[in-house]
Structures are given as C-alpha cells and as structure tokens.
Amino acid sequence: MPQFMDVHDGFVGVTEDQLAAAHQADLDVEAAEGVHFEKAWLDPKSGKVFCLSTGPSKEAVMRVHEKAGHPTHEVYELAVEV
Amino acid sequence: MPQFMDVHDGFVGVTEDQLAAAHQADLDVEAAEGVHFEKAWLDPKSGKVFCLSTGPSKEAVMRVHEKAGHPTHEVYELAVEV
C-alpha cells in the first residue's frame, strides 16, 4: 500500500488535545477510503503539521482530510524510504 | 530529546540507492552534534524529501545536513506527536 506525507499550515499554537482531535476526525472517516493515518506531528511555533498515511491514492488521502475538516493540497507519495 | 522534521526540495528522480547514500552521509557525521536521523522519505516525482531526526536543537540538525552536503533551512521542531 502506497505511503504518503501530507503537510498542513496554520496550526500555530495548537495543543496536543486539539491535534489529537483533528487526528481522530481523520480516523473516524478514513476506512471508507481505504486510508489509514499512522502518525501526525506538529510544530506549534510555525503551525506546520506533517501527517504520515497509507492509502490507495493521493486523492483518497485528500478526501479523508477534506471530510475531516482540514483539507490540504500538499500530499506527497513516498515511493522511497530509508 | 527533541524531535525534528526537515524538508528538502530538488531530489527529483533520485533513486533509493542515492537517498540511502545521502542518509548515510548524515549518519556518518551526526554523532558529533548529538543528532540521530531516524528516517528519510522521498517523493521522486516532486523531489521532496522529509527527514525525521532527534537532536539537541534545530541548529544541530542543520549543521549535520550541511556537513553531509545537503543543507536545508526548513527544519521544524515537532513538539507534539499523535
């Protein structure tokens, strides 16, 4: 199953609980798209969030984020990992 | 130990062996800075690379990448992980 990293901006000052809630919103709707969000990391100073996921396509990952209320266009397929 | 994600551009078409060599170049010089590069992911179509590391500071992570020959200014401290 392909792996993806996606990037969000605008999460300045977001707390762990708030990030966990956003991540849960993904988990709640991901199954229908065959996507699984494995991990999310946040830098609350810059507001950057990185999400690591697996799924059938970039578009499926984007649809889950959209349904969960935090869309992003920055989704990269991680064809190589070391 | 703080955790960091850094982002590189310009790795379009890079192969797994080439990424592994770049990652090894980091591993070879990281100890002096107390940094460890845990993982690197590449999207060879867009040329984006994401590196996950631990270390004492953002600057230490940047110095290792510089010594290894692939500097980046995009380094984010991942204060929150879910």
mmCIF file of C-alpha atoms in Angstrom:
data_model
loop_
_atom_site.group_PDB
_atom_site.id
_atom_site.type_symbol
_atom_site.label_atom_id
_atom_site.label_comp_id
_atom_site.label_asym_id
_atom_site.label_seq_id
_atom_site.Cartn_x
_atom_site.Cartn_y
_atom_site.Cartn_z
ATOM 1 C CA MET A 1 0.000 0.000 0.000
ATOM 2 C CA PRO A 2 1.474 3.371 -1.006
ATOM 3 C CA GLN A 3 2.643 5.693 1.736
ATOM 4 C CA PHE A 4 2.066 9.436 1.859
ATOM 5 C CA MET A 5 3.250 12.504 3.749
ATOM 6 C CA ASP A 6 0.995 15.491 3.764
ATOM 7 C CA VAL A 7 1.685 18.959 5.096
ATOM 8 C CA HIS A 8 -0.653 21.477 6.685
ATOM 9 C CA ASP A 9 -0.060 25.095 7.624
ATOM 10 C CA GLY A 10 -1.896 27.318 10.067
ATOM 11 C CA PHE A 11 -1.791 25.185 13.243
ATOM 12 C CA VAL A 12 0.082 27.860 15.225
ATOM 13 C CA GLY A 13 -0.424 27.414 18.971
ATOM 14 C CA VAL A 14 -2.491 24.258 18.550
ATOM 15 C CA THR A 15 -2.401 21.988 21.620
ATOM 16 C CA GLU A 16 -1.831 18.234 21.847
ATOM 17 C CA ASP A 17 -5.514 17.693 22.609
ATOM 18 C CA GLN A 18 -6.553 19.745 19.591
ATOM 19 C CA LEU A 19 -4.172 17.844 17.310
ATOM 20 C CA ALA A 20 -5.414 14.539 18.747
ATOM 21 C CA ALA A 21 -8.999 15.621 17.998
ATOM 22 C CA ALA A 22 -8.084 16.518 14.409
ATOM 23 C CA HIS A 23 -6.302 13.190 14.018
ATOM 24 C CA GLN A 24 -9.326 11.368 15.454
ATOM 25 C CA ALA A 25 -11.561 13.134 12.921
ATOM 26 C CA ASP A 26 -9.418 11.538 10.203
ATOM 27 C CA LEU A 27 -9.528 8.119 11.865
ATOM 28 C CA ASP A 28 -13.322 8.339 12.095
ATOM 29 C CA VAL A 29 -13.806 8.703 8.323
ATOM 30 C CA GLU A 30 -10.726 7.061 6.798
ATOM 31 C CA ALA A 31 -11.927 3.478 6.441
ATOM 32 C CA ALA A 32 -14.343 4.196 3.597
ATOM 33 C CA GLU A 33 -11.373 5.418 1.505
ATOM 34 C CA GLY A 34 -9.033 2.575 2.465
ATOM 35 C CA VAL A 35 -6.718 5.141 4.045
ATOM 36 C CA HIS A 36 -5.002 4.931 7.422
ATOM 37 C CA PHE A 37 -3.393 7.925 9.132
ATOM 38 C CA GLU A 38 -0.497 6.436 11.093
ATOM 39 C CA LYS A 39 1.039 9.499 12.697
ATOM 40 C CA ALA A 40 0.766 13.280 12.893
ATOM 41 C CA TRP A 41 3.470 15.672 14.057
ATOM 42 C CA LEU A 42 3.030 19.352 14.908
ATOM 43 C CA ASP A 43 5.373 22.300 15.256
ATOM 44 C CA PRO A 44 3.072 24.722 17.121
ATOM 45 C CA LYS A 45 5.523 27.621 16.615
ATOM 46 C CA SER A 46 5.451 27.546 12.817
ATOM 47 C CA GLY A 47 1.988 25.943 12.657
ATOM 48 C CA LYS A 48 3.228 23.125 10.399
ATOM 49 C CA VAL A 49 1.681 19.681 10.674
ATOM 50 C CA PHE A 50 3.039 16.574 8.938
ATOM 51 C CA CYS A 51 0.786 13.526 8.549
ATOM 52 C CA LEU A 52 2.044 10.083 7.579
ATOM 53 C CA SER A 53 -0.552 7.809 5.990
ATOM 54 C CA THR A 54 -1.080 4.778 3.786
ATOM 55 C CA GLY A 55 -3.785 4.519 1.189
ATOM 56 C CA PRO A 56 -4.696 3.652 -2.399
ATOM 57 C CA SER A 57 -4.021 7.154 -3.799
ATOM 58 C CA LYS A 58 -3.134 10.761 -3.073
ATOM 59 C CA GLU A 59 -6.720 11.737 -3.889
ATOM 60 C CA ALA A 60 -8.108 9.281 -1.303
ATOM 61 C CA VAL A 61 -5.845 10.821 1.362
ATOM 62 C CA MET A 62 -7.006 14.304 0.359
ATOM 63 C CA ARG A 63 -10.689 13.268 0.501
ATOM 64 C CA VAL A 64 -10.312 11.968 4.053
ATOM 65 C CA HIS A 65 -8.674 15.202 5.208
ATOM 66 C CA GLU A 66 -11.403 17.177 3.458
ATOM 67 C CA LYS A 67 -14.208 15.183 5.095
ATOM 68 C CA ALA A 68 -12.439 15.581 8.474
ATOM 69 C CA GLY A 69 -12.411 19.363 8.029
ATOM 70 C CA HIS A 70 -8.730 20.097 7.434
ATOM 71 C CA PRO A 71 -8.031 19.859 3.694
ATOM 72 C CA THR A 72 -4.574 20.179 2.170
ATOM 73 C CA HIS A 73 -3.228 20.065 -1.358
ATOM 74 C CA GLU A 74 0.313 19.237 -0.203
ATOM 75 C CA VAL A 75 0.285 15.440 -0.364
ATOM 76 C CA TYR A 76 3.383 13.549 -1.444
ATOM 77 C CA GLU A 77 3.654 9.885 -2.342
ATOM 78 C CA LEU A 78 6.679 8.474 -0.524
ATOM 79 C CA ALA A 79 7.931 5.992 -3.089
ATOM 80 C CA VAL A 80 11.286 5.660 -1.308
ATOM 81 C CA GLU A 81 12.032 5.297 2.422
ATOM 82 C CA VAL A 82 15.389 4.723 4.125
ATOM 83 C CA MET B 1 15.393 14.652 23.196
ATOM 84 C CA PRO B 2 13.525 16.988 20.840
ATOM 85 C CA GLN B 3 12.304 15.601 17.552
ATOM 86 C CA PHE B 4 12.524 17.357 14.185
ATOM 87 C CA MET B 5 11.169 17.074 10.669
ATOM 88 C CA ASP B 6 13.132 18.717 7.934
ATOM 89 C CA VAL B 7 12.190 19.150 4.300
ATOM 90 C CA HIS B 8 14.375 19.203 1.198
ATOM 91 C CA ASP B 9 13.478 20.064 -2.389
ATOM 92 C CA GLY B 10 15.238 19.181 -5.621
ATOM 93 C CA PHE B 11 15.501 15.384 -5.291
ATOM 94 C CA VAL B 12 13.502 14.748 -8.476
ATOM 95 C CA GLY B 13 14.256 11.324 -9.942
ATOM 96 C CA VAL B 14 16.582 10.376 -7.102
ATOM 97 C CA THR B 15 16.872 6.585 -6.616
ATOM 98 C CA GLU B 16 16.669 4.546 -3.419
ATOM 99 C CA ASP B 17 20.436 3.953 -3.520
ATOM 100 C CA GLN B 18 21.104 7.675 -3.894
ATOM 101 C CA LEU B 19 18.780 8.525 -0.999
ATOM 102 C CA ALA B 20 20.410 5.799 1.110
ATOM 103 C CA ALA B 21 23.833 7.317 0.334
ATOM 104 C CA ALA B 22 22.634 10.789 1.353
ATOM 105 C CA HIS B 23 21.152 9.345 4.547
ATOM 106 C CA GLN B 24 24.417 7.505 5.261
ATOM 107 C CA ALA B 25 26.327 10.785 4.832
ATOM 108 C CA ASP B 26 24.200 12.178 7.677
ATOM 109 C CA LEU B 27 24.717 9.084 9.837
ATOM 110 C CA ASP B 28 28.484 9.356 9.315
ATOM 111 C CA VAL B 29 28.718 12.869 10.803
ATOM 112 C CA GLU B 30 25.723 13.115 13.154
ATOM 113 C CA ALA B 31 27.258 11.807 16.388
ATOM 114 C CA ALA B 32 29.423 14.875 16.987
ATOM 115 C CA GLU B 33 26.240 17.000 17.124
ATOM 116 C CA GLY B 34 24.232 14.574 19.260
ATOM 117 C CA VAL B 35 21.789 14.207 16.389
ATOM 118 C CA HIS B 36 20.279 10.996 15.004
ATOM 119 C CA PHE B 37 18.492 10.806 11.668
ATOM 120 C CA GLU B 38 15.863 8.102 12.186
ATOM 121 C CA LYS B 39 14.149 8.037 8.788
ATOM 122 C CA ALA B 40 14.067 9.725 5.410
ATOM 123 C CA TRP B 41 11.215 9.582 2.890
ATOM 124 C CA LEU B 42 11.367 10.669 -0.748
ATOM 125 C CA ASP B 43 8.770 11.556 -3.369
ATOM 126 C CA PRO B 44 10.936 11.314 -6.511
ATOM 127 C CA LYS B 45 8.204 12.922 -8.676
ATOM 128 C CA SER B 46 8.066 16.196 -6.746
ATOM 129 C CA GLY B 47 11.647 15.903 -5.458
ATOM 130 C CA LYS B 48 10.553 16.393 -1.824
ATOM 131 C CA VAL B 49 12.438 14.649 0.953
ATOM 132 C CA PHE B 50 11.282 14.528 4.586
ATOM 133 C CA CYS B 51 13.791 13.613 7.309
ATOM 134 C CA LEU B 52 12.805 12.686 10.855
ATOM 135 C CA SER B 53 15.510 13.219 13.452
ATOM 136 C CA THR B 54 16.196 13.731 17.135
ATOM 137 C CA GLY B 55 18.761 16.134 18.473
ATOM 138 C CA PRO B 56 19.551 18.913 20.925
ATOM 139 C CA SER B 57 18.485 21.759 18.606
ATOM 140 C CA LYS B 58 17.298 22.784 15.157
ATOM 141 C CA GLU B 59 20.725 24.299 14.515
ATOM 142 C CA ALA B 60 22.468 20.987 15.306
ATOM 143 C CA VAL B 61 20.231 19.199 12.784
ATOM 144 C CA MET B 62 21.002 21.862 10.172
ATOM 145 C CA ARG B 63 24.764 21.596 10.804
ATOM 146 C CA VAL B 64 24.712 17.830 10.231
ATOM 147 C CA HIS B 65 22.852 18.216 6.946
ATOM 148 C CA GLU B 66 25.276 20.950 5.911
ATOM 149 C CA LYS B 67 28.338 18.825 6.708
ATOM 150 C CA ALA B 68 26.730 15.918 4.811
ATOM 151 C CA GLY B 69 26.329 18.119 1.724
ATOM 152 C CA HIS B 70 22.559 18.646 1.580
ATOM 153 C CA PRO B 71 21.689 21.725 3.644
ATOM 154 C CA THR B 72 18.137 22.885 4.305
ATOM 155 C CA HIS B 73 16.609 25.776 6.199
ATOM 156 C CA GLU B 74 13.246 24.039 6.559
ATOM 157 C CA VAL B 75 13.619 22.362 9.943
ATOM 158 C CA TYR B 76 10.656 22.090 12.296
ATOM 159 C CA GLU B 77 10.674 21.089 15.952
ATOM 160 C CA LEU B 78 7.908 18.542 16.452
ATOM 161 C CA ALA B 79 6.736 19.463 19.939
ATOM 162 C CA VAL B 80 3.536 17.434 19.549
ATOM 163 C CA GLU B 81 3.036 13.933 18.093
ATOM 164 C CA VAL B 82 -0.147 11.852 17.956
#
